[in-house]
mmCIF file of C-alpha atoms and ligand atoms in Angstrom:
data_model
loop_
_atom_site.group_PDB
_atom_site.id
_atom_site.type_symbol
_atom_site.label_atom_id
_atom_site.label_comp_id
_atom_site.label_asym_id
_atom_site.label_seq_id
_atom_site.Cartn_x
_atom_site.Cartn_y
_atom_site.Cartn_z
ATOM 1 C CA MET N 313 1.811 38.626 4.239
ATOM 2 C CA VAL N 314 0.349 36.590 7.023
ATOM 3 C CA ASP N 315 1.488 37.652 10.439
ATOM 4 C CA ASP N 316 3.485 34.681 11.756
ATOM 5 C CA ALA N 317 3.379 36.057 15.291
ATOM 6 C CA ALA N 318 -0.429 36.068 15.180
ATOM 7 C CA THR N 319 -0.500 32.473 13.937
ATOM 8 C CA GLN N 320 1.897 31.406 16.678
ATOM 9 C CA ALA N 321 -0.154 33.199 19.337
ATOM 10 C CA VAL N 322 -3.307 31.363 18.208
ATOM 11 C CA LEU N 323 -1.513 27.993 18.113
ATOM 12 C CA ASP N 324 -0.198 28.649 21.613
ATOM 13 C CA ALA N 325 -3.747 29.346 22.792
ATOM 14 C CA LEU N 326 -5.115 26.156 21.243
ATOM 15 C CA ASP N 327 -5.993 23.622 23.917
ATOM 16 C CA PRO N 328 -5.785 19.967 22.755
ATOM 17 C CA GLY N 329 -7.916 18.929 25.742
ATOM 18 C CA GLU N 330 -10.631 21.275 24.557
ATOM 19 C CA VAL N 331 -10.692 19.708 21.079
ATOM 20 C CA LEU N 332 -11.388 16.308 22.614
ATOM 21 C CA ALA N 333 -13.875 17.674 25.156
ATOM 22 C CA PHE N 334 -15.896 19.411 22.404
ATOM 23 C CA ALA N 335 -15.849 16.260 20.272
ATOM 24 C CA ARG N 336 -17.046 14.082 23.150
ATOM 25 C CA ALA N 337 -19.813 16.540 24.051
ATOM 26 C CA LEU N 338 -21.047 16.578 20.443
ATOM 27 C CA LEU N 339 -20.830 12.781 20.139
ATOM 28 C CA ALA N 340 -22.889 12.366 23.297
ATOM 29 C CA ALA N 341 -25.743 14.293 21.643
ATOM 30 C CA PRO N 342 -27.151 11.763 19.141
ATOM 31 C CA SER N 343 -28.343 13.327 15.881
ATOM 32 C CA GLU N 344 -29.175 10.355 13.710
ATOM 33 C CA ASN N 345 -30.435 11.081 10.222
ATOM 34 C CA PRO N 346 -32.812 9.593 9.336
ATOM 35 C CA GLY N 347 -34.657 8.741 12.481
ATOM 36 C CA GLY N 348 -33.592 11.543 14.792
ATOM 37 C CA THR N 349 -33.043 15.243 15.066
ATOM 38 C CA GLU N 350 -30.073 17.576 15.335
ATOM 39 C CA GLU N 351 -31.713 19.421 18.268
ATOM 40 C CA PHE N 352 -29.407 18.042 20.989
ATOM 41 C CA ALA N 353 -26.236 18.437 18.954
ATOM 42 C CA ALA N 354 -27.254 21.976 17.930
ATOM 43 C CA ARG N 355 -27.832 22.822 21.600
ATOM 44 C CA VAL N 356 -24.355 21.559 22.486
ATOM 45 C CA ALA N 357 -22.832 23.617 19.641
ATOM 46 C CA VAL N 358 -24.741 26.728 20.765
ATOM 47 C CA ASP N 359 -23.525 26.267 24.358
ATOM 48 C CA ILE N 360 -19.907 25.893 23.216
ATOM 49 C CA LEU N 361 -20.143 28.926 20.934
ATOM 50 C CA GLU N 362 -21.680 31.071 23.670
ATOM 51 C CA ALA N 363 -18.940 30.002 26.066
ATOM 52 C CA LEU N 364 -16.436 31.169 23.431
ATOM 53 C CA GLY N 365 -18.082 34.591 23.420
ATOM 54 C CA ALA N 366 -19.868 34.246 20.074
ATOM 55 C CA GLU N 367 -23.524 34.977 19.404
ATOM 56 C CA PRO N 368 -24.738 31.865 17.613
ATOM 57 C CA GLU N 369 -27.944 31.823 15.635
ATOM 58 C CA VAL N 370 -30.102 28.821 14.862
ATOM 59 C CA ILE N 371 -31.426 28.837 11.303
ATOM 60 C CA ARG N 372 -34.382 26.594 10.440
ATOM 61 C CA GLY N 373 -36.030 25.893 7.124
ATOM 62 C CA GLU N 374 -39.586 24.724 6.587
ATOM 63 C CA ALA N 375 -38.808 21.317 8.076
ATOM 64 C CA GLY N 376 -37.638 23.028 11.274
ATOM 65 C CA ARG N 377 -34.245 21.344 11.367
ATOM 66 C CA PRO N 378 -31.602 23.424 13.192
ATOM 67 C CA SER N 379 -28.375 24.661 11.608
ATOM 68 C CA VAL N 380 -26.136 26.749 13.856
ATOM 69 C CA ILE N 381 -24.182 29.711 12.507
ATOM 70 C CA ALA N 382 -21.768 31.993 14.335
ATOM 71 C CA ALA N 383 -19.257 34.666 13.385
ATOM 72 C CA PHE N 384 -15.854 35.556 14.818
ATOM 73 C CA GLY N 385 -13.692 38.540 13.940
ATOM 74 C CA SER N 386 -14.182 42.038 12.642
ATOM 75 C CA GLY N 387 -17.460 41.599 10.768
ATOM 76 C CA ALA N 388 -15.764 42.932 7.623
ATOM 77 C CA ARG N 389 -14.437 41.156 4.538
ATOM 78 C CA PRO N 390 -12.677 38.988 3.728
ATOM 79 C CA LYS N 391 -15.072 36.350 5.004
ATOM 80 C CA LEU N 392 -14.202 32.712 5.385
ATOM 81 C CA ALA N 393 -16.846 30.029 5.910
ATOM 82 C CA TRP N 394 -16.153 26.760 7.680
ATOM 83 C CA ASN N 395 -18.873 24.183 7.112
ATOM 84 C CA GLY N 396 -19.499 20.937 8.957
ATOM 85 C CA HIS N 397 -22.632 18.911 9.568
ATOM 86 C CA LEU N 398 -24.220 18.093 12.922
ATOM 87 C CA ASP N 399 -26.183 15.046 11.789
ATOM 88 C CA VAL N 400 -24.797 11.516 11.650
ATOM 89 C CA VAL N 401 -25.970 8.339 9.958
ATOM 90 C CA PRO N 402 -27.804 5.965 12.316
ATOM 91 C CA ALA N 403 -25.603 3.955 14.662
ATOM 92 C CA GLY N 404 -27.467 0.766 13.781
ATOM 93 C CA ASP N 405 -27.484 -2.259 16.059
ATOM 94 C CA PRO N 406 -25.551 -1.284 19.247
ATOM 95 C CA SER N 407 -24.391 -4.894 19.659
ATOM 96 C CA THR N 408 -22.204 -4.449 16.541
ATOM 97 C CA TRP N 409 -20.222 -1.781 18.440
ATOM 98 C CA GLU N 410 -17.373 -2.715 20.760
ATOM 99 C CA HIS N 411 -18.034 0.496 22.709
ATOM 100 C CA PRO N 412 -21.367 2.318 22.936
ATOM 101 C CA PRO N 413 -21.796 4.604 19.912
ATOM 102 C CA PHE N 414 -22.645 7.761 21.896
ATOM 103 C CA ASP N 415 -20.313 7.533 24.900
ATOM 104 C CA GLY N 416 -17.247 9.101 23.328
ATOM 105 C CA THR N 417 -14.941 6.367 24.584
ATOM 106 C CA VAL N 418 -11.220 6.903 23.992
ATOM 107 C CA VAL N 419 -9.137 3.746 23.534
ATOM 108 C CA ASP N 420 -5.494 3.662 22.418
ATOM 109 C CA GLY N 421 -5.603 7.271 21.226
ATOM 110 C CA ARG N 422 -8.791 6.753 19.251
ATOM 111 C CA LEU N 423 -12.078 8.516 19.904
ATOM 112 C CA ILE N 424 -14.829 6.026 19.122
ATOM 113 C CA GLY N 425 -18.445 6.790 18.316
ATOM 114 C CA ARG N 426 -21.016 7.577 15.658
ATOM 115 C CA GLY N 427 -19.837 10.843 14.120
ATOM 116 C CA ALA N 428 -16.247 10.658 15.404
ATOM 117 C CA ALA N 429 -14.934 10.808 11.831
ATOM 118 C CA ASP N 430 -18.070 11.980 10.007
ATOM 119 C CA MET N 431 -17.905 14.584 11.317
ATOM 120 C CA LYS N 432 -18.346 15.813 14.859
ATOM 121 C CA GLY N 433 -14.588 15.506 15.348
ATOM 122 C CA ALA N 434 -14.026 18.085 12.625
ATOM 123 C CA VAL N 435 -16.715 20.362 14.084
ATOM 124 C CA ALA N 436 -14.931 20.180 17.437
ATOM 125 C CA ALA N 437 -11.612 21.007 15.755
ATOM 126 C CA ALA N 438 -13.091 24.090 14.071
ATOM 127 C CA LEU N 439 -14.744 25.231 17.326
ATOM 128 C CA ALA N 440 -11.461 24.802 19.215
ATOM 129 C CA ALA N 441 -9.579 26.742 16.517
ATOM 130 C CA ALA N 442 -12.102 29.585 16.808
ATOM 131 C CA GLY N 443 -11.780 29.407 20.596
ATOM 132 C CA ALA N 444 -8.007 29.685 20.319
ATOM 133 C CA ILE N 445 -8.341 32.834 18.227
ATOM 134 C CA VAL N 446 -10.595 34.378 20.881
ATOM 135 C CA ARG N 447 -8.289 33.401 23.763
ATOM 136 C CA SER N 448 -5.136 34.564 21.976
ATOM 137 C CA GLY N 449 -6.476 38.108 21.715
ATOM 138 C CA VAL N 450 -5.412 38.164 18.037
ATOM 139 C CA GLU N 451 -7.673 40.526 16.133
ATOM 140 C CA LEU N 452 -8.776 39.271 12.753
ATOM 141 C CA GLY N 453 -8.892 41.658 9.807
ATOM 142 C CA GLY N 454 -11.888 39.738 8.440
ATOM 143 C CA THR N 455 -14.641 37.383 9.575
ATOM 144 C CA LEU N 456 -14.801 33.666 10.236
ATOM 145 C CA GLU N 457 -18.284 32.237 9.839
ATOM 146 C CA LEU N 458 -19.011 28.754 11.148
ATOM 147 C CA HIS N 459 -21.863 26.905 9.429
ATOM 148 C CA LEU N 460 -22.813 23.852 11.493
ATOM 149 C CA ALA N 461 -25.496 22.341 9.349
ATOM 150 C CA ALA N 462 -28.358 19.908 9.734
ATOM 151 C CA ASP N 463 -29.231 17.138 7.296
ATOM 152 C CA GLU N 464 -26.048 16.656 5.273
ATOM 153 C CA GLU N 465 -26.391 12.889 5.297
ATOM 154 C CA LEU N 466 -29.723 13.010 3.475
ATOM 155 C CA THR N 467 -29.164 15.569 0.699
ATOM 156 C CA GLY N 468 -28.529 18.722 2.775
ATOM 157 C CA ASN N 469 -31.883 20.104 1.678
ATOM 158 C CA HIS N 470 -32.877 20.925 5.285
ATOM 159 C CA GLY N 471 -29.429 22.218 6.263
ATOM 160 C CA THR N 472 -26.865 23.938 4.077
ATOM 161 C CA ARG N 473 -29.430 24.437 1.302
ATOM 162 C CA VAL N 474 -31.515 26.439 3.795
ATOM 163 C CA LEU N 475 -28.470 28.626 4.546
ATOM 164 C CA TRP N 476 -27.934 29.121 0.787
ATOM 165 C CA GLU N 477 -31.564 30.046 0.189
ATOM 166 C CA ALA N 478 -31.447 32.468 3.130
ATOM 167 C CA GLY N 479 -28.588 34.306 1.384
ATOM 168 C CA LEU N 480 -26.031 33.276 4.007
ATOM 169 C CA LEU N 481 -23.479 31.801 1.593
ATOM 170 C CA ASP N 482 -21.648 34.968 0.540
ATOM 171 C CA GLN N 483 -18.140 34.318 1.825
ATOM 172 C CA ASP N 484 -14.887 34.774 -0.110
ATOM 173 C CA ALA N 485 -13.743 31.224 0.549
ATOM 174 C CA CYS N 486 -14.906 28.104 2.322
ATOM 175 C CA ILE N 487 -13.475 25.059 4.072
ATOM 176 C CA VAL N 488 -15.677 21.974 4.369
ATOM 177 C CA GLY N 489 -14.421 19.667 7.121
ATOM 178 C CA GLU N 490 -15.574 16.293 5.755
ATOM 179 C CA PRO N 491 -13.151 13.467 6.567
ATOM 180 C CA THR N 492 -10.199 13.350 4.155
ATOM 181 C CA GLU N 493 -7.500 12.117 6.575
ATOM 182 C CA LEU N 494 -6.137 15.682 6.346
ATOM 183 C CA GLN N 495 -5.644 15.385 2.570
ATOM 184 C CA LEU N 496 -6.963 18.104 0.276
ATOM 185 C CA ALA N 497 -10.094 17.479 -1.788
ATOM 186 C CA LEU N 498 -11.161 20.014 -4.393
ATOM 187 C CA VAL N 499 -13.494 17.796 -6.365
ATOM 188 C CA GLU N 500 -16.428 15.551 -5.633
ATOM 189 C CA ARG N 501 -18.790 13.512 -7.767
ATOM 190 C CA GLY N 502 -22.433 14.294 -8.355
ATOM 191 C CA GLY N 503 -25.309 11.934 -8.874
ATOM 192 C CA ALA N 504 -28.526 11.247 -10.742
ATOM 193 C CA TRP N 505 -31.375 9.069 -9.548
ATOM 194 C CA VAL N 506 -32.941 7.452 -12.592
ATOM 195 C CA THR N 507 -36.179 5.508 -12.398
ATOM 196 C CA ALA N 508 -36.316 2.736 -14.997
ATOM 197 C CA THR N 509 -39.772 1.387 -15.772
ATOM 198 C CA ALA N 510 -40.374 -1.861 -17.667
ATOM 199 C CA ARG N 511 -43.881 -2.511 -18.977
ATOM 200 C CA GLY N 512 -45.190 -5.903 -19.971
ATOM 201 C CA LYS N 513 -48.519 -7.630 -20.419
ATOM 202 C CA ALA N 514 -50.293 -9.384 -17.557
ATOM 203 C CA ALA N 515 -51.423 -12.966 -18.035
ATOM 204 C CA HIS N 516 -52.276 -15.962 -15.923
ATOM 205 C CA GLY N 517 -49.163 -17.438 -14.348
ATOM 206 C CA SER N 518 -49.989 -20.826 -15.882
ATOM 207 C CA THR N 519 -49.867 -19.403 -19.415
ATOM 208 C CA PRO N 520 -46.885 -17.036 -19.401
ATOM 209 C CA HIS N 521 -46.555 -17.238 -23.202
ATOM 210 C CA LEU N 522 -49.735 -15.147 -23.404
ATOM 211 C CA GLY N 523 -48.158 -12.262 -21.516
ATOM 212 C CA VAL N 524 -44.954 -10.250 -21.441
ATOM 213 C CA ASN N 525 -42.986 -10.478 -18.203
ATOM 214 C CA ALA N 526 -41.883 -6.973 -17.156
ATOM 215 C CA ILE N 527 -39.486 -8.359 -14.534
ATOM 216 C CA THR N 528 -37.723 -10.446 -17.171
ATOM 217 C CA SER N 529 -37.432 -7.383 -19.413
ATOM 218 C CA MET N 530 -35.932 -5.428 -16.532
ATOM 219 C CA ALA N 531 -33.553 -8.286 -15.727
ATOM 220 C CA ARG N 532 -32.264 -8.330 -19.312
ATOM 221 C CA PHE N 533 -31.630 -4.599 -19.061
ATOM 222 C CA LEU N 534 -29.949 -4.682 -15.648
ATOM 223 C CA LEU N 535 -27.462 -7.358 -16.717
ATOM 224 C CA HIS N 536 -26.083 -4.787 -19.187
ATOM 225 C CA LEU N 537 -26.523 -1.721 -16.963
ATOM 226 C CA GLU N 538 -22.836 -0.788 -16.824
ATOM 227 C CA GLU N 539 -22.900 -0.254 -20.579
ATOM 228 C CA VAL N 540 -24.703 3.066 -20.029
ATOM 229 C CA LEU N 541 -21.475 4.503 -18.619
ATOM 230 C CA PRO N 542 -19.451 6.794 -20.863
ATOM 231 C CA GLU N 543 -15.759 6.135 -21.444
ATOM 232 C CA ARG N 544 -14.517 9.012 -19.364
ATOM 233 C CA GLU N 545 -12.441 9.291 -16.277
ATOM 234 C CA HIS N 546 -11.352 12.006 -13.857
ATOM 235 C CA PRO N 547 -7.844 11.790 -12.378
ATOM 236 C CA LEU N 548 -9.137 12.227 -8.802
ATOM 237 C CA VAL N 549 -12.634 10.767 -8.705
ATOM 238 C CA GLY N 550 -12.210 8.081 -11.341
ATOM 239 C CA ARG N 551 -15.002 6.833 -13.544
ATOM 240 C CA PRO N 552 -18.740 7.379 -13.302
ATOM 241 C CA THR N 553 -20.562 4.465 -11.681
ATOM 242 C CA VAL N 554 -24.012 2.986 -11.758
ATOM 243 C CA ASN N 555 -25.881 0.962 -9.130
ATOM 244 C CA ALA N 556 -29.327 -0.640 -9.335
ATOM 245 C CA ALA N 557 -30.509 0.292 -5.852
ATOM 246 C CA LEU N 558 -34.204 -0.449 -5.424
ATOM 247 C CA ILE N 559 -36.587 -2.776 -7.257
ATOM 248 C CA GLU N 560 -40.317 -3.258 -7.289
ATOM 249 C CA GLY N 561 -42.508 -5.375 -9.541
ATOM 250 C CA GLY N 562 -45.228 -7.941 -9.838
ATOM 251 C CA SER N 563 -48.581 -8.276 -8.107
ATOM 252 C CA ALA N 564 -49.062 -11.949 -7.165
ATOM 253 C CA PRO N 565 -47.166 -15.248 -7.394
ATOM 254 C CA ASN N 566 -49.483 -16.543 -10.101
ATOM 255 C CA VAL N 567 -49.619 -13.492 -12.372
ATOM 256 C CA VAL N 568 -47.234 -12.507 -15.152
ATOM 257 C CA PRO N 569 -46.062 -9.054 -13.993
ATOM 258 C CA ASP N 570 -46.897 -6.140 -16.251
ATOM 259 C CA LEU N 571 -44.741 -3.609 -14.400
ATOM 260 C CA CYS N 572 -41.276 -3.454 -12.876
ATOM 261 C CA GLU N 573 -39.522 -0.365 -11.588
ATOM 262 C CA VAL N 574 -35.910 0.082 -10.556
ATOM 263 C CA ASP N 575 -34.237 3.119 -9.017
ATOM 264 C CA VAL N 576 -30.750 3.465 -10.427
ATOM 265 C CA ASP N 577 -28.082 5.527 -8.683
ATOM 266 C CA ARG N 578 -25.850 6.919 -11.414
ATOM 267 C CA ARG N 579 -22.847 8.858 -10.052
ATOM 268 C CA LEU N 580 -21.509 11.740 -12.144
ATOM 269 C CA ILE N 581 -17.982 13.027 -12.634
ATOM 270 C CA PRO N 582 -17.079 16.634 -13.507
ATOM 271 C CA GLY N 583 -18.061 17.490 -17.059
ATOM 272 C CA GLU N 584 -21.238 15.380 -17.031
ATOM 273 C CA ARG N 585 -23.816 18.115 -17.145
ATOM 274 C CA SER N 586 -26.534 16.964 -19.481
ATOM 275 C CA PRO N 587 -29.546 15.051 -18.153
ATOM 276 C CA GLU N 588 -30.616 14.558 -21.794
ATOM 277 C CA ASP N 589 -27.326 12.847 -22.691
ATOM 278 C CA LEU N 590 -27.606 10.649 -19.632
ATOM 279 C CA LEU N 591 -31.163 9.579 -20.464
ATOM 280 C CA ALA N 592 -30.121 8.964 -24.067
ATOM 281 C CA SER N 593 -27.459 6.486 -22.878
ATOM 282 C CA PHE N 594 -30.142 4.475 -21.035
ATOM 283 C CA GLU N 595 -32.476 4.638 -24.038
ATOM 284 C CA ARG N 596 -29.768 3.541 -26.481
ATOM 285 C CA LEU N 597 -28.988 0.475 -24.380
ATOM 286 C CA ALA N 598 -32.681 -0.426 -24.083
ATOM 287 C CA ALA N 599 -33.164 -0.009 -27.843
ATOM 288 C CA ARG N 600 -30.159 -2.196 -28.618
ATOM 289 C CA LEU N 601 -31.395 -4.980 -26.324
ATOM 290 C CA ALA N 602 -34.873 -4.698 -27.807
ATOM 291 C CA GLY N 603 -33.305 -5.679 -31.131
ATOM 292 C CA ASP N 604 -33.084 -9.266 -29.827
ATOM 293 C CA HIS N 605 -36.117 -9.000 -27.524
ATOM 294 C CA PRO N 606 -38.753 -6.863 -29.241
ATOM 295 C CA GLU N 607 -41.155 -7.393 -26.324
ATOM 296 C CA MET N 608 -38.939 -5.208 -24.100
ATOM 297 C CA ASP N 609 -40.575 -1.860 -23.318
ATOM 298 C CA LEU N 610 -38.516 0.339 -21.027
ATOM 299 C CA THR N 611 -38.744 4.031 -20.232
ATOM 300 C CA PHE N 612 -36.551 6.223 -18.035
ATOM 301 C CA LYS N 613 -37.035 9.289 -15.898
ATOM 302 C CA ILE N 614 -34.566 11.372 -13.873
ATOM 303 C CA ARG N 615 -35.926 12.010 -10.384
ATOM 304 C CA GLU N 616 -33.021 13.934 -8.892
ATOM 305 C CA TRP N 617 -29.889 15.472 -10.362
ATOM 306 C CA THR N 618 -26.837 16.849 -8.539
ATOM 307 C CA ASP N 619 -23.907 18.161 -10.547
ATOM 308 C CA ALA N 620 -20.395 17.092 -9.645
ATOM 309 C CA ALA N 621 -18.398 19.905 -8.024
ATOM 310 C CA GLU N 622 -14.882 21.000 -8.822
ATOM 311 C CA ALA N 623 -13.202 23.939 -7.082
ATOM 312 C CA PRO N 624 -10.134 25.805 -8.383
ATOM 313 C CA ARG N 625 -6.803 24.157 -7.543
ATOM 314 C CA ASP N 626 -4.931 27.406 -7.026
ATOM 315 C CA SER N 627 -7.348 29.331 -4.803
ATOM 316 C CA ARG N 628 -5.928 31.148 -1.812
ATOM 317 C CA ILE N 629 -7.725 28.855 0.633
ATOM 318 C CA ALA N 630 -6.330 25.752 -1.105
ATOM 319 C CA GLU N 631 -2.808 27.204 -0.935
ATOM 320 C CA LEU N 632 -3.224 28.129 2.735
ATOM 321 C CA LEU N 633 -4.416 24.636 3.603
ATOM 322 C CA ARG N 634 -1.497 23.072 1.704
ATOM 323 C CA ALA N 635 0.897 25.250 3.680
ATOM 324 C CA ALA N 636 -0.899 24.546 6.966
ATOM 325 C CA VAL N 637 -0.846 20.760 6.496
ATOM 326 C CA THR N 638 2.810 20.908 5.492
ATOM 327 C CA ALA N 639 3.640 22.951 8.592
ATOM 328 C CA GLU N 640 1.782 20.545 10.902
ATOM 329 C CA THR N 641 2.648 17.172 9.393
ATOM 330 C CA GLY N 642 5.878 17.818 7.503
ATOM 331 C CA THR N 643 4.314 16.661 4.244
ATOM 332 C CA PRO N 644 2.092 18.511 1.783
ATOM 333 C CA PRO N 645 -1.409 17.033 1.524
ATOM 334 C CA ALA N 646 -2.177 14.789 -1.422
ATOM 335 C CA ASP N 647 -4.839 15.917 -3.878
ATOM 336 C CA VAL N 648 -7.770 13.585 -3.400
ATOM 337 C CA GLY N 649 -11.327 13.411 -4.682
ATOM 338 C CA ILE N 650 -14.569 12.632 -2.865
ATOM 339 C CA THR N 651 -16.615 9.852 -4.451
ATOM 340 C CA GLY N 652 -19.791 10.876 -2.617
ATOM 341 C CA ILE N 653 -21.788 14.110 -2.499
ATOM 342 C CA THR N 654 -21.224 16.638 0.286
ATOM 343 C CA ASP N 655 -22.490 20.100 1.214
ATOM 344 C CA ALA N 656 -19.377 21.521 -0.502
ATOM 345 C CA ARG N 657 -21.454 21.523 -3.689
ATOM 346 C CA PHE N 658 -23.634 24.366 -2.397
ATOM 347 C CA TYR N 659 -20.574 26.586 -1.945
ATOM 348 C CA ILE N 660 -18.886 25.502 -5.198
ATOM 349 C CA ASN N 661 -21.817 25.150 -7.610
ATOM 350 C CA GLU N 662 -24.497 27.452 -6.183
ATOM 351 C CA ALA N 663 -22.631 30.212 -4.352
ATOM 352 C CA ARG N 664 -19.512 30.027 -6.591
ATOM 353 C CA ILE N 665 -17.162 30.292 -3.617
ATOM 354 C CA PRO N 666 -13.581 28.931 -3.806
ATOM 355 C CA THR N 667 -13.839 25.896 -1.531
ATOM 356 C CA ALA N 668 -11.594 23.170 -0.192
ATOM 357 C CA ILE N 669 -12.572 19.985 1.633
ATOM 358 C CA LEU N 670 -10.241 18.876 4.403
ATOM 359 C CA GLY N 671 -10.891 17.137 7.694
ATOM 360 C CA PRO N 672 -9.714 14.541 10.184
ATOM 361 C CA GLY N 673 -10.771 10.910 10.026
ATOM 362 C CA SER N 674 -11.311 8.488 7.210
ATOM 363 C CA LEU N 675 -14.300 7.911 4.969
ATOM 364 C CA THR N 676 -13.495 4.202 5.181
ATOM 365 C CA VAL N 677 -14.717 4.128 8.801
ATOM 366 C CA ALA N 678 -17.520 6.676 8.380
ATOM 367 C CA HIS N 679 -20.972 5.071 8.458
ATOM 368 C CA THR N 680 -19.537 1.817 9.939
ATOM 369 C CA ALA N 681 -19.811 0.316 13.430
ATOM 370 C CA ASN N 682 -16.869 1.281 15.673
ATOM 371 C CA GLU N 683 -16.339 4.527 13.727
ATOM 372 C CA TRP N 684 -13.280 6.275 15.126
ATOM 373 C CA VAL N 685 -10.843 9.133 14.688
ATOM 374 C CA ALA N 686 -7.329 9.478 16.111
ATOM 375 C CA VAL N 687 -7.258 12.111 18.849
ATOM 376 C CA GLU N 688 -3.885 13.241 17.504
ATOM 377 C CA GLU N 689 -5.470 13.848 14.097
ATOM 378 C CA LEU N 690 -8.277 15.893 15.677
ATOM 379 C CA VAL N 691 -5.731 18.152 17.320
ATOM 380 C CA ALA N 692 -3.727 18.411 14.076
ATOM 381 C CA ALA N 693 -6.948 19.378 12.275
ATOM 382 C CA ALA N 694 -7.639 22.114 14.843
ATOM 383 C CA ARG N 695 -4.130 23.490 14.329
ATOM 384 C CA ILE N 696 -4.468 23.315 10.537
ATOM 385 C CA TYR N 697 -7.806 25.141 10.677
ATOM 386 C CA ALA N 698 -6.312 27.748 13.045
ATOM 387 C CA ARG N 699 -3.457 28.383 10.623
ATOM 388 C CA ALA N 700 -5.828 28.670 7.661
ATOM 389 C CA PHE N 701 -8.259 30.932 9.556
ATOM 390 C CA VAL N 702 -5.533 33.345 10.632
ATOM 391 C CA GLY N 703 -3.825 33.095 7.242
ATOM 392 C CA PHE N 704 -6.971 34.008 5.365
ATOM 393 C CA LEU N 705 -8.293 36.585 7.816
ATOM 394 C CA GLY N 706 -5.196 37.960 9.520
ATOM 395 C CA ARG N 707 -4.410 41.622 9.339
ATOM 396 C CA GLU N 708 -2.235 42.589 6.372
HETATM 397 ZN ZN1 LIG Y 1179 -20.066 13.798 6.362
#
């Protein structure tokens, strides 16, 4: 059984002012991705961790991007990972913001800035929860490992993937603090980038009947693109989707184009595991359309594939988070799904660690101008994390 006195001691030691101060310090260290670096934000995280008495380490892959890791507790198992990313998407045009994106302005109980919701607020909450454990004097039976990663916003290849490849993902459970408005997400979609190539026959622009227009062939295909989607649905992440994202074709205004390429973003739901099946769905559609337009010549290639991720519903960490949210908010968290791709996939799919995604803030404001998170929700997140940390790692 979890020691309720230990949990209470940690909650008593949790300082709401510290949660906000950490969040503002992290926000004030821009870490835009692409276009920037996590160096400043990593430095701020290292300073906070050192002040809490931890011995943080900065882990860099070949690209040199910094991820910060730190451990609290006994050093023994069980081990619990908490993962959050230090990078943010670019703030964009500052004039679209009502308050500067890196000032950490608080208005009407909302912390405003790039990364407030996604997800420096959550990182601050986890740091404050760890700080409360240290200050309370409660001794953990196991080890809390914070993974504050670079590069989540652009694939995670220079952040959490580096931690995975360095053998650092060996915990018994994991919490990923992506914004879920404190609801519980155990599933997220995956994605495939498919390059579609249409080939035609070049001709003089004044005699198009002598050529085959590759752009027209591609257009015919794209108008039917949604027909590549299978008739399947997941109760929490819905249906697979498809989006024609990038297009290139043609060589001059007076030439019939002989080539057109489109990058298609095809999002995957759990159970979609076969790149061959996915390619076959594109090829079937192209073949069917070529029945009416025999000049159509399309081929397809998968450039990048990321499986969807689905963690067990009844893991201990999921149960602890349900109980912690219920204790803090009076209501159990709803089961939700993440439509995007997060670093949770490394823990779920690669390291096979029972994982739950839960954090403050809303994905509906992430990546937008005037991104914000309620200060109250940040503090609630810190208390929820503290409960889960002590619950998972407390002495028997
Ligand atoms: Zn995020």
